[in-house]
Amino acid sequence: MPNFLYLSSSPSLTSIFFLFICFPISSFSLPFIVLHGIGDQCSNRGMTKFTQELSDMSKSEGFCIEIGDGAWDSWFMPLLEQTQVVCEKVKKMKELNDGYNIVGLSQVKNLISLGGPHAGTASVPLCGSGIFCMIADALIKSEVYSDYIQNMDAYLQHCRFLPKLNNEIPEERNSTYKERFSSLENLVLIMFEQDTVLIPKETAWFGYFPDGKFSPVLTPQQTKLYIEDWIGLKTLDDAGRVKFINVSGNHLGISEDDVKKHVIPYLKESADIRISQLQLQRKSRKEAGFEGYSSSYTWPASVKRFFW
């Protein structure tokens, strides 16, 4: 899912000081949201357990954000509409007003993507044998895939979401997308070595096939998206903020050990940084003689950017 949720807040000095009084700094942590994949829903046992375990291990509050009725809408609701639903829900959640992480969009600090088809997929995802999956498979194939190689011009013209999200259309490139994406503190891209759902599996890293071909698989650094830096991926990578991670398992079959190793540190890291910034802010207020009062005191730039 995309990272283009851009929230802002302008709390007064009084309200932020109130935060210091009411909440011990040692217990303050950055929350996270989970965006489930296609065919899933937040109420499913696996998703509920995954969200809770992330929360328990990171000591951060976690929320699974549902879109529509879950599984059905994950297939048939247009992705731009799904994005808007998430945006509106996040804006209304006061728990996220001061920033959040995403497992699965500014005030997003870290984006952790598990097996996301960032460069698209060259095959219909494996759904199953039920009537629902048969209908979905037939609809997708009739509109997107042919018996031959896909036509890239038709893809750019008719695909409603991915070309815009990845800034692939030259005359419609959105500088805001690039600005917000490249502002992430960390982009964690997790690829599953035995993935049979994403074709090629390297799409989880923004890797893909050359235009009009099914081989070889290009690394992210060999794609035009990266070389011409359409969305800021190269900018992030040059700054050392992209983590290309490869784990064993089929699609989303991540082990608890790998979760602890590759996911939890970024949820905890944000909480630790947040505590340090709050401590710095409190110290600055004391030194300036404004402790306990509302004033027009100019805060340090790093702290001001954090809250505004």
PDB file of C-alpha atoms in Angstrom:
ATOM      1  CA  MET A   1       0.000   0.000   0.000  1.00  0.00           C
ATOM      2  CA  PRO A   2       1.097   3.557  -0.601  1.00  0.00           C
ATOM      3  CA  ASN A   3       2.657   5.966   1.820  1.00  0.00           C
ATOM      4  CA  PHE A   4       0.887   9.116   0.744  1.00  0.00           C
ATOM      5  CA  LEU A   5      -0.974   9.911   3.935  1.00  0.00           C
ATOM      6  CA  TYR A   6       0.098  13.376   4.920  1.00  0.00           C
ATOM      7  CA  LEU A   7      -1.076  14.630   8.268  1.00  0.00           C
ATOM      8  CA  SER A   8      -0.189  17.745  10.124  1.00  0.00           C
ATOM      9  CA  SER A   9      -0.963  19.135  13.527  1.00  0.00           C
ATOM     10  CA  SER A  10      -0.241  22.429  15.224  1.00  0.00           C
ATOM     11  CA  PRO A  11      -0.586  21.894  18.966  1.00  0.00           C
ATOM     12  CA  SER A  12      -0.081  24.898  21.214  1.00  0.00           C
ATOM     13  CA  LEU A  13       2.787  25.145  23.675  1.00  0.00           C
ATOM     14  CA  THR A  14       0.262  24.726  26.459  1.00  0.00           C
ATOM     15  CA  SER A  15      -1.165  21.492  25.085  1.00  0.00           C
ATOM     16  CA  ILE A  16       2.275  19.995  24.508  1.00  0.00           C
ATOM     17  CA  PHE A  17       3.370  20.919  28.018  1.00  0.00           C
ATOM     18  CA  PHE A  18       0.181  19.230  29.214  1.00  0.00           C
ATOM     19  CA  LEU A  19       1.379  16.117  27.398  1.00  0.00           C
ATOM     20  CA  PHE A  20       4.591  16.157  29.451  1.00  0.00           C
ATOM     21  CA  ILE A  21       2.663  16.462  32.707  1.00  0.00           C
ATOM     22  CA  CYS A  22       0.101  13.769  31.986  1.00  0.00           C
ATOM     23  CA  PHE A  23       2.258  11.146  30.267  1.00  0.00           C
ATOM     24  CA  PRO A  24       5.596   9.908  31.624  1.00  0.00           C
ATOM     25  CA  ILE A  25       8.214  10.178  28.888  1.00  0.00           C
ATOM     26  CA  SER A  26       9.448   6.649  29.484  1.00  0.00           C
ATOM     27  CA  SER A  27       6.095   5.197  28.402  1.00  0.00           C
ATOM     28  CA  PHE A  28       5.671   7.277  25.215  1.00  0.00           C
ATOM     29  CA  SER A  29       5.960   5.301  21.965  1.00  0.00           C
ATOM     30  CA  LEU A  30       5.026   5.839  18.367  1.00  0.00           C
ATOM     31  CA  PRO A  31       1.958   3.828  17.256  1.00  0.00           C
ATOM     32  CA  PHE A  32       1.767   1.872  14.027  1.00  0.00           C
ATOM     33  CA  ILE A  33      -0.906   0.847  11.563  1.00  0.00           C
ATOM     34  CA  VAL A  34      -1.181  -2.398   9.614  1.00  0.00           C
ATOM     35  CA  LEU A  35      -2.628  -2.514   6.101  1.00  0.00           C
ATOM     36  CA  HIS A  36      -3.589  -6.056   5.141  1.00  0.00           C
ATOM     37  CA  GLY A  37      -3.177  -7.581   1.714  1.00  0.00           C
ATOM     38  CA  ILE A  38      -5.574  -8.655  -0.973  1.00  0.00           C
ATOM     39  CA  GLY A  39      -8.183 -11.201   0.084  1.00  0.00           C
ATOM     40  CA  ASP A  40      -7.603 -10.584   3.786  1.00  0.00           C
ATOM     41  CA  GLN A  41      -9.405  -8.551   6.447  1.00  0.00           C
ATOM     42  CA  CYS A  42      -8.591  -7.126   9.865  1.00  0.00           C
ATOM     43  CA  SER A  43     -11.029  -9.413  11.670  1.00  0.00           C
ATOM     44  CA  ASN A  44      -9.305 -12.570  10.449  1.00  0.00           C
ATOM     45  CA  ARG A  45      -7.557 -14.461  13.221  1.00  0.00           C
ATOM     46  CA  GLY A  46      -4.161 -14.344  11.539  1.00  0.00           C
ATOM     47  CA  MET A  47      -4.258 -10.582  11.001  1.00  0.00           C
ATOM     48  CA  THR A  48      -5.524  -9.940  14.533  1.00  0.00           C
ATOM     49  CA  LYS A  49      -2.747 -12.104  15.987  1.00  0.00           C
ATOM     50  CA  PHE A  50      -0.090 -10.485  13.783  1.00  0.00           C
ATOM     51  CA  THR A  51      -1.095  -6.957  14.842  1.00  0.00           C
ATOM     52  CA  GLN A  52      -1.225  -7.904  18.526  1.00  0.00           C
ATOM     53  CA  GLU A  53       2.134  -9.678  18.459  1.00  0.00           C
ATOM     54  CA  LEU A  54       3.798  -6.679  16.783  1.00  0.00           C
ATOM     55  CA  SER A  55       2.316  -4.482  19.476  1.00  0.00           C
ATOM     56  CA  ASP A  56       3.453  -6.779  22.289  1.00  0.00           C
ATOM     57  CA  MET A  57       6.987  -7.098  20.936  1.00  0.00           C
ATOM     58  CA  SER A  58       7.482  -3.408  20.126  1.00  0.00           C
ATOM     59  CA  LYS A  59       5.569  -2.034  23.144  1.00  0.00           C
ATOM     60  CA  SER A  60       3.729   0.258  20.704  1.00  0.00           C
ATOM     61  CA  GLU A  61       0.000   0.584  20.108  1.00  0.00           C
ATOM     62  CA  GLY A  62      -1.043  -0.988  16.821  1.00  0.00           C
ATOM     63  CA  PHE A  63      -4.125  -0.642  14.639  1.00  0.00           C
ATOM     64  CA  CYS A  64      -5.269  -2.667  11.647  1.00  0.00           C
ATOM     65  CA  ILE A  65      -7.010  -0.301   9.234  1.00  0.00           C
ATOM     66  CA  GLU A  66      -9.963  -1.927   7.470  1.00  0.00           C
ATOM     67  CA  ILE A  67     -11.158  -0.820   4.054  1.00  0.00           C
ATOM     68  CA  GLY A  68     -14.826  -1.389   3.250  1.00  0.00           C
ATOM     69  CA  ASP A  69     -15.884  -4.920   4.069  1.00  0.00           C
ATOM     70  CA  GLY A  70     -12.361  -6.311   3.923  1.00  0.00           C
ATOM     71  CA  ALA A  71     -11.760  -9.252   1.609  1.00  0.00           C
ATOM     72  CA  TRP A  72     -14.311  -8.388  -1.098  1.00  0.00           C
ATOM     73  CA  ASP A  73     -13.350  -4.730  -1.363  1.00  0.00           C
ATOM     74  CA  SER A  74      -9.651  -5.590  -1.311  1.00  0.00           C
ATOM     75  CA  TRP A  75     -10.272  -7.188  -4.710  1.00  0.00           C
ATOM     76  CA  PHE A  76     -12.902  -4.981  -6.302  1.00  0.00           C
ATOM     77  CA  MET A  77     -12.708  -1.477  -4.801  1.00  0.00           C
ATOM     78  CA  PRO A  78     -10.496   0.758  -7.019  1.00  0.00           C
ATOM     79  CA  LEU A  79      -7.119   1.251  -5.361  1.00  0.00           C
ATOM     80  CA  LEU A  80      -7.342   5.039  -5.483  1.00  0.00           C
ATOM     81  CA  GLU A  81     -10.618   4.746  -3.576  1.00  0.00           C
ATOM     82  CA  GLN A  82      -9.021   2.331  -1.092  1.00  0.00           C
ATOM     83  CA  THR A  83      -6.243   4.859  -0.524  1.00  0.00           C
ATOM     84  CA  GLN A  84      -8.756   7.614   0.145  1.00  0.00           C
ATOM     85  CA  VAL A  85     -10.608   5.435   2.671  1.00  0.00           C
ATOM     86  CA  VAL A  86      -7.357   4.840   4.564  1.00  0.00           C
ATOM     87  CA  CYS A  87      -6.517   8.561   4.451  1.00  0.00           C
ATOM     88  CA  GLU A  88      -9.855   9.558   5.935  1.00  0.00           C
ATOM     89  CA  LYS A  89      -9.683   6.930   8.675  1.00  0.00           C
ATOM     90  CA  VAL A  90      -6.152   7.889   9.665  1.00  0.00           C
ATOM     91  CA  LYS A  91      -7.019  11.586   9.787  1.00  0.00           C
ATOM     92  CA  LYS A  92      -9.790  10.831  12.276  1.00  0.00           C
ATOM     93  CA  MET A  93      -7.605   8.762  14.607  1.00  0.00           C
ATOM     94  CA  LYS A  94      -6.313  11.055  17.322  1.00  0.00           C
ATOM     95  CA  GLU A  95      -3.860   8.346  18.379  1.00  0.00           C
ATOM     96  CA  LEU A  96      -1.923   9.017  15.143  1.00  0.00           C
ATOM     97  CA  ASN A  97      -1.855  12.808  15.278  1.00  0.00           C
ATOM     98  CA  ASP A  98       1.816  12.985  16.251  1.00  0.00           C
ATOM     99  CA  GLY A  99       3.097  10.461  13.752  1.00  0.00           C
ATOM    100  CA  TYR A 100       3.025   6.727  13.148  1.00  0.00           C
ATOM    101  CA  ASN A 101       4.740   3.832  11.415  1.00  0.00           C
ATOM    102  CA  ILE A 102       3.208   1.646   8.761  1.00  0.00           C
ATOM    103  CA  VAL A 103       3.558  -2.095   8.431  1.00  0.00           C
ATOM    104  CA  GLY A 104       2.319  -3.366   5.200  1.00  0.00           C
ATOM    105  CA  LEU A 105       2.057   5.595   4.238  1.00  0.00           C
ATOM    106  CA  SER A 106       3.754  13.505   6.249  1.00  0.00           C
ATOM    107  CA  GLN A 107       4.083  11.968   9.347  1.00  0.00           C
ATOM    108  CA  VAL A 108       4.952   8.436   8.445  1.00  0.00           C
ATOM    109  CA  LYS A 109       8.395   7.663   9.872  1.00  0.00           C
ATOM    110  CA  ASN A 110       9.106   4.124   8.701  1.00  0.00           C
ATOM    111  CA  LEU A 111       7.407   2.111   5.975  1.00  0.00           C
ATOM    112  CA  ILE A 112       7.793  -1.635   6.418  1.00  0.00           C
ATOM    113  CA  SER A 113       6.532  -3.575   3.422  1.00  0.00           C
ATOM    114  CA  LEU A 114       6.168  -7.355   3.558  1.00  0.00           C
ATOM    115  CA  GLY A 115       5.961  -8.824   0.074  1.00  0.00           C
ATOM    116  CA  GLY A 116       4.375  -5.765  -1.550  1.00  0.00           C
ATOM    117  CA  PRO A 117       4.045  -5.778  -5.381  1.00  0.00           C
ATOM    118  CA  HIS A 118       5.643  -2.343  -5.732  1.00  0.00           C
ATOM    119  CA  ALA A 119       6.550  -2.732  -9.390  1.00  0.00           C
ATOM    120  CA  GLY A 120       3.408  -4.719 -10.243  1.00  0.00           C
ATOM    121  CA  THR A 121       3.011  -8.424 -10.901  1.00  0.00           C
ATOM    122  CA  ALA A 122       3.232 -10.325 -14.179  1.00  0.00           C
ATOM    123  CA  SER A 123       0.666 -12.953 -13.231  1.00  0.00           C
ATOM    124  CA  VAL A 124      -2.713 -13.119 -11.545  1.00  0.00           C
ATOM    125  CA  PRO A 125      -2.112 -13.693  -7.813  1.00  0.00           C
ATOM    126  CA  LEU A 126      -2.972 -17.215  -6.626  1.00  0.00           C
ATOM    127  CA  CYS A 127      -6.398 -17.005  -5.030  1.00  0.00           C
ATOM    128  CA  GLY A 128      -7.790 -20.510  -4.780  1.00  0.00           C
ATOM    129  CA  SER A 129     -10.499 -22.682  -6.338  1.00  0.00           C
ATOM    130  CA  GLY A 130     -13.720 -21.256  -4.873  1.00  0.00           C
ATOM    131  CA  ILE A 131     -16.374 -19.423  -6.896  1.00  0.00           C
ATOM    132  CA  PHE A 132     -15.216 -16.046  -5.579  1.00  0.00           C
ATOM    133  CA  CYS A 133     -11.671 -16.675  -6.785  1.00  0.00           C
ATOM    134  CA  MET A 134     -12.875 -17.992 -10.141  1.00  0.00           C
ATOM    135  CA  ILE A 135     -14.870 -14.799 -10.747  1.00  0.00           C
ATOM    136  CA  ALA A 136     -11.985 -12.563  -9.653  1.00  0.00           C
ATOM    137  CA  ASP A 137      -9.501 -14.481 -11.791  1.00  0.00           C
ATOM    138  CA  ALA A 138     -11.720 -14.263 -14.887  1.00  0.00           C
ATOM    139  CA  LEU A 139     -12.357 -10.532 -14.458  1.00  0.00           C
ATOM    140  CA  ILE A 140      -8.697  -9.715 -13.994  1.00  0.00           C
ATOM    141  CA  LYS A 141      -7.552 -11.791 -16.934  1.00  0.00           C
ATOM    142  CA  SER A 142     -10.220 -10.366 -19.241  1.00  0.00           C
ATOM    143  CA  GLU A 143      -9.199  -6.768 -18.499  1.00  0.00           C
ATOM    144  CA  VAL A 144      -5.462  -6.962 -17.921  1.00  0.00           C
ATOM    145  CA  TYR A 145      -3.766 -10.063 -19.292  1.00  0.00           C
ATOM    146  CA  SER A 146      -3.615 -11.568 -22.743  1.00  0.00           C
ATOM    147  CA  ASP A 147      -2.098 -14.795 -24.013  1.00  0.00           C
ATOM    148  CA  TYR A 148       0.977 -12.807 -24.977  1.00  0.00           C
ATOM    149  CA  ILE A 149       3.224 -10.234 -23.385  1.00  0.00           C
ATOM    150  CA  GLN A 150       1.418  -7.205 -21.972  1.00  0.00           C
ATOM    151  CA  ASN A 151       1.489  -4.014 -24.016  1.00  0.00           C
ATOM    152  CA  MET A 152       3.266  -1.290 -22.035  1.00  0.00           C
ATOM    153  CA  ASP A 153       1.475   1.557 -23.821  1.00  0.00           C
ATOM    154  CA  ALA A 154      -1.880   0.017 -22.928  1.00  0.00           C
ATOM    155  CA  TYR A 155      -0.680  -0.463 -19.337  1.00  0.00           C
ATOM    156  CA  LEU A 156       0.268   3.193 -18.968  1.00  0.00           C
ATOM    157  CA  GLN A 157      -2.987   4.309 -20.570  1.00  0.00           C
ATOM    158  CA  HIS A 158      -5.469   2.038 -18.850  1.00  0.00           C
ATOM    159  CA  CYS A 159      -3.999   0.969 -15.511  1.00  0.00           C
ATOM    160  CA  ARG A 160      -5.610   3.380 -13.054  1.00  0.00           C
ATOM    161  CA  PHE A 161      -3.307   3.157 -10.069  1.00  0.00           C
ATOM    162  CA  LEU A 162       0.255   1.863 -10.296  1.00  0.00           C
ATOM    163  CA  PRO A 163       1.539   4.084 -13.137  1.00  0.00           C
ATOM    164  CA  LYS A 164       0.377   7.153 -11.206  1.00  0.00           C
ATOM    165  CA  LEU A 165       1.680   5.900  -7.879  1.00  0.00           C
ATOM    166  CA  ASN A 166       5.111   5.127  -9.347  1.00  0.00           C
ATOM    167  CA  ASN A 167       5.221   8.333 -11.441  1.00  0.00           C
ATOM    168  CA  GLU A 168       5.598   6.311 -14.639  1.00  0.00           C
ATOM    169  CA  ILE A 169       3.630   8.721 -16.858  1.00  0.00           C
ATOM    170  CA  PRO A 170       6.067  11.515 -17.859  1.00  0.00           C
ATOM    171  CA  GLU A 171       3.483  14.251 -18.343  1.00  0.00           C
ATOM    172  CA  GLU A 172       1.691  13.406 -15.092  1.00  0.00           C
ATOM    173  CA  ARG A 173       4.568  13.017 -12.649  1.00  0.00           C
ATOM    174  CA  ASN A 174       3.665  14.276  -9.209  1.00  0.00           C
ATOM    175  CA  SER A 175       6.532  15.946  -7.336  1.00  0.00           C
ATOM    176  CA  THR A 176       4.585  15.644  -4.076  1.00  0.00           C
ATOM    177  CA  TYR A 177       4.652  11.848  -4.305  1.00  0.00           C
ATOM    178  CA  LYS A 178       8.446  11.934  -4.631  1.00  0.00           C
ATOM    179  CA  GLU A 179       8.847  14.502  -1.864  1.00  0.00           C
ATOM    180  CA  ARG A 180       6.790  12.538   0.646  1.00  0.00           C
ATOM    181  CA  PHE A 181       8.191   9.149  -0.259  1.00  0.00           C
ATOM    182  CA  SER A 182      11.794  10.345  -0.036  1.00  0.00           C
ATOM    183  CA  SER A 183      11.081  11.896   3.388  1.00  0.00           C
ATOM    184  CA  LEU A 184      10.744   8.453   4.997  1.00  0.00           C
ATOM    185  CA  GLU A 185      13.292   7.771   7.711  1.00  0.00           C
ATOM    186  CA  ASN A 186      13.455   4.112   6.685  1.00  0.00           C
ATOM    187  CA  LEU A 187      11.952   2.085   3.858  1.00  0.00           C
ATOM    188  CA  VAL A 188      12.057  -1.596   4.761  1.00  0.00           C
ATOM    189  CA  LEU A 189      11.356  -3.856   1.767  1.00  0.00           C
ATOM    190  CA  ILE A 190      10.972  -7.522   2.678  1.00  0.00           C
ATOM    191  CA  MET A 191      11.056 -10.104  -0.134  1.00  0.00           C
ATOM    192  CA  PHE A 192      10.123 -13.758   0.369  1.00  0.00           C
ATOM    193  CA  GLU A 193      12.608 -16.099  -1.257  1.00  0.00           C
ATOM    194  CA  GLN A 194      10.031 -18.804  -2.115  1.00  0.00           C
ATOM    195  CA  ASP A 195       7.225 -16.385  -3.060  1.00  0.00           C
ATOM    196  CA  THR A 196       4.832 -18.002  -5.560  1.00  0.00           C
ATOM    197  CA  VAL A 197       2.241 -15.200  -5.450  1.00  0.00           C
ATOM    198  CA  LEU A 198       4.319 -12.275  -6.732  1.00  0.00           C
ATOM    199  CA  ILE A 199       5.794 -12.697 -10.205  1.00  0.00           C
ATOM    200  CA  PRO A 200       8.648 -11.861 -10.083  1.00  0.00           C
ATOM    201  CA  LYS A 201       9.268 -11.961  -6.350  1.00  0.00           C
ATOM    202  CA  GLU A 202      11.744  -9.093  -6.781  1.00  0.00           C
ATOM    203  CA  THR A 203       8.803  -6.711  -7.254  1.00  0.00           C
ATOM    204  CA  ALA A 204       8.829  -6.552  -3.443  1.00  0.00           C
ATOM    205  CA  TRP A 205      12.117  -4.612  -3.872  1.00  0.00           C
ATOM    206  CA  PHE A 206      10.848  -2.599  -6.905  1.00  0.00           C
ATOM    207  CA  GLY A 207      12.640  -5.038  -9.215  1.00  0.00           C
ATOM    208  CA  TYR A 208      10.861  -6.182 -12.381  1.00  0.00           C
ATOM    209  CA  PHE A 209      11.193  -7.466 -15.947  1.00  0.00           C
ATOM    210  CA  PRO A 210      12.335  -5.224 -18.820  1.00  0.00           C
ATOM    211  CA  ASP A 211       9.434  -3.615 -20.706  1.00  0.00           C
ATOM    212  CA  GLY A 212       7.683  -6.173 -22.895  1.00  0.00           C
ATOM    213  CA  LYS A 213       9.751  -9.149 -21.674  1.00  0.00           C
ATOM    214  CA  PHE A 214       9.636 -11.853 -19.032  1.00  0.00           C
ATOM    215  CA  SER A 215      13.387 -12.129 -18.524  1.00  0.00           C
ATOM    216  CA  PRO A 216      15.788 -11.300 -17.077  1.00  0.00           C
ATOM    217  CA  VAL A 217      14.642  -9.851 -13.778  1.00  0.00           C
ATOM    218  CA  LEU A 218      16.058  -6.364 -13.283  1.00  0.00           C
ATOM    219  CA  THR A 219      17.339  -5.361  -9.886  1.00  0.00           C
ATOM    220  CA  PRO A 220      15.760  -2.202  -8.442  1.00  0.00           C
ATOM    221  CA  GLN A 221      18.914  -0.260  -9.350  1.00  0.00           C
ATOM    222  CA  GLN A 222      18.568  -1.297 -13.015  1.00  0.00           C
ATOM    223  CA  THR A 223      15.013  -0.007 -13.487  1.00  0.00           C
ATOM    224  CA  LYS A 224      14.102   3.362 -15.005  1.00  0.00           C
ATOM    225  CA  LEU A 225      12.048   4.125 -11.883  1.00  0.00           C
ATOM    226  CA  TYR A 226      15.269   3.973  -9.847  1.00  0.00           C
ATOM    227  CA  ILE A 227      17.745   5.431 -12.335  1.00  0.00           C
ATOM    228  CA  GLU A 228      15.565   8.466 -13.136  1.00  0.00           C
ATOM    229  CA  ASP A 229      14.380   8.585  -9.504  1.00  0.00           C
ATOM    230  CA  TRP A 230      10.687   8.955 -10.328  1.00  0.00           C
ATOM    231  CA  ILE A 231       9.475   8.512  -6.749  1.00  0.00           C
ATOM    232  CA  GLY A 232      12.627   9.147  -4.725  1.00  0.00           C
ATOM    233  CA  LEU A 233      13.718   5.514  -4.304  1.00  0.00           C
ATOM    234  CA  LYS A 234      17.267   6.327  -5.450  1.00  0.00           C
ATOM    235  CA  THR A 235      17.337   9.347  -3.138  1.00  0.00           C
ATOM    236  CA  LEU A 236      16.395   7.147  -0.198  1.00  0.00           C
ATOM    237  CA  ASP A 237      18.867   4.438  -1.183  1.00  0.00           C
ATOM    238  CA  ASP A 238      21.752   6.891  -1.651  1.00  0.00           C
ATOM    239  CA  ALA A 239      21.045   8.142   1.864  1.00  0.00           C
ATOM    240  CA  GLY A 240      21.204   4.587   3.242  1.00  0.00           C
ATOM    241  CA  ARG A 241      17.531   4.589   4.193  1.00  0.00           C
ATOM    242  CA  VAL A 242      16.351   1.621   2.096  1.00  0.00           C
ATOM    243  CA  LYS A 243      16.683  -1.841   3.625  1.00  0.00           C
ATOM    244  CA  PHE A 244      16.451  -4.623   1.038  1.00  0.00           C
ATOM    245  CA  ILE A 245      15.693  -7.718   3.103  1.00  0.00           C
ATOM    246  CA  ASN A 246      15.334 -11.290   1.869  1.00  0.00           C
ATOM    247  CA  VAL A 247      13.691 -13.887   4.119  1.00  0.00           C
ATOM    248  CA  SER A 248      12.934 -17.554   3.658  1.00  0.00           C
ATOM    249  CA  GLY A 249       9.324 -18.609   3.052  1.00  0.00           C
ATOM    250  CA  ASN A 250       6.407 -18.272   0.685  1.00  0.00           C
ATOM    251  CA  HIS A 251       4.348 -15.106   0.371  1.00  0.00           C
ATOM    252  CA  LEU A 252       3.869 -13.517   3.835  1.00  0.00           C
ATOM    253  CA  GLY A 253       5.184 -16.675   5.494  1.00  0.00           C
ATOM    254  CA  ILE A 254       7.453 -14.725   7.806  1.00  0.00           C
ATOM    255  CA  SER A 255       8.776 -16.376  10.947  1.00  0.00           C
ATOM    256  CA  GLU A 256       8.607 -14.865  14.417  1.00  0.00           C
ATOM    257  CA  ASP A 257      12.410 -14.669  14.481  1.00  0.00           C
ATOM    258  CA  ASP A 258      12.434 -12.677  11.240  1.00  0.00           C
ATOM    259  CA  VAL A 259       9.720 -10.357  12.557  1.00  0.00           C
ATOM    260  CA  LYS A 260      11.834  -9.672  15.640  1.00  0.00           C
ATOM    261  CA  LYS A 261      14.961  -9.167  13.527  1.00  0.00           C
ATOM    262  CA  HIS A 262      13.626  -7.132  10.595  1.00  0.00           C
ATOM    263  CA  VAL A 263      10.381  -5.446  11.725  1.00  0.00           C
ATOM    264  CA  ILE A 264      10.371  -4.778  15.467  1.00  0.00           C
ATOM    265  CA  PRO A 265      13.626  -2.739  15.548  1.00  0.00           C
ATOM    266  CA  TYR A 266      12.066  -0.047  13.347  1.00  0.00           C
ATOM    267  CA  LEU A 267       8.972   0.179  15.513  1.00  0.00           C
ATOM    268  CA  LYS A 268      11.100   0.423  18.663  1.00  0.00           C
ATOM    269  CA  GLU A 269      13.565   2.830  17.034  1.00  0.00           C
ATOM    270  CA  SER A 270      10.855   5.397  16.437  1.00  0.00           C
ATOM    271  CA  ALA A 271       9.780   5.206  20.051  1.00  0.00           C
ATOM    272  CA  ASP A 272      13.371   5.707  21.258  1.00  0.00           C
ATOM    273  CA  ILE A 273      13.896   8.691  18.943  1.00  0.00           C
ATOM    274  CA  ARG A 274      10.595  10.168  20.070  1.00  0.00           C
ATOM    275  CA  ILE A 275      11.590   9.900  23.741  1.00  0.00           C
ATOM    276  CA  SER A 276      14.935  11.616  23.042  1.00  0.00           C
ATOM    277  CA  GLN A 277      13.255  14.481  21.195  1.00  0.00           C
ATOM    278  CA  LEU A 278      10.712  14.988  23.940  1.00  0.00           C
ATOM    279  CA  GLN A 279      13.493  15.055  26.525  1.00  0.00           C
ATOM    280  CA  LEU A 280      15.421  17.594  24.431  1.00  0.00           C
ATOM    281  CA  GLN A 281      12.340  19.741  24.084  1.00  0.00           C
ATOM    282  CA  ARG A 282      11.640  19.676  27.816  1.00  0.00           C
ATOM    283  CA  LYS A 283      15.259  20.584  28.586  1.00  0.00           C
ATOM    284  CA  SER A 284      15.158  23.489  26.126  1.00  0.00           C
ATOM    285  CA  ARG A 285      11.997  24.849  27.709  1.00  0.00           C
ATOM    286  CA  LYS A 286      13.548  24.730  31.183  1.00  0.00           C
ATOM    287  CA  GLU A 287      16.722  26.482  30.034  1.00  0.00           C
ATOM    288  CA  ALA A 288      14.705  29.196  28.325  1.00  0.00           C
ATOM    289  CA  GLY A 289      12.695  29.824  31.491  1.00  0.00           C
ATOM    290  CA  PHE A 290       9.334  28.910  30.001  1.00  0.00           C
ATOM    291  CA  GLU A 291       8.612  25.734  31.947  1.00  0.00           C
ATOM    292  CA  GLY A 292       4.923  25.656  32.831  1.00  0.00           C
ATOM    293  CA  TYR A 293       3.863  28.652  30.752  1.00  0.00           C
ATOM    294  CA  SER A 294       2.405  29.277  27.326  1.00  0.00           C
ATOM    295  CA  SER A 295       4.567  31.636  25.281  1.00  0.00           C
ATOM    296  CA  SER A 296       5.897  32.551  21.847  1.00  0.00           C
ATOM    297  CA  TYR A 297       9.228  30.849  22.555  1.00  0.00           C
ATOM    298  CA  THR A 298      10.949  29.688  19.355  1.00  0.00           C
ATOM    299  CA  TRP A 299      11.649  25.972  19.554  1.00  0.00           C
ATOM    300  CA  PRO A 300      14.711  24.236  18.113  1.00  0.00           C
ATOM    301  CA  ALA A 301      14.168  23.485  14.409  1.00  0.00           C
ATOM    302  CA  SER A 302      14.392  19.709  14.821  1.00  0.00           C
ATOM    303  CA  VAL A 303      11.751  19.710  17.553  1.00  0.00           C
ATOM    304  CA  LYS A 304       9.498  22.128  15.678  1.00  0.00           C
ATOM    305  CA  ARG A 305       9.582  19.966  12.542  1.00  0.00           C
ATOM    306  CA  PHE A 306       8.693  16.954  14.676  1.00  0.00           C
ATOM    307  CA  PHE A 307       5.436  18.457  15.965  1.00  0.00           C
ATOM    308  CA  TRP A 308       4.392  20.539  12.992  1.00  0.00           C
TER     309      TRP A 308
END
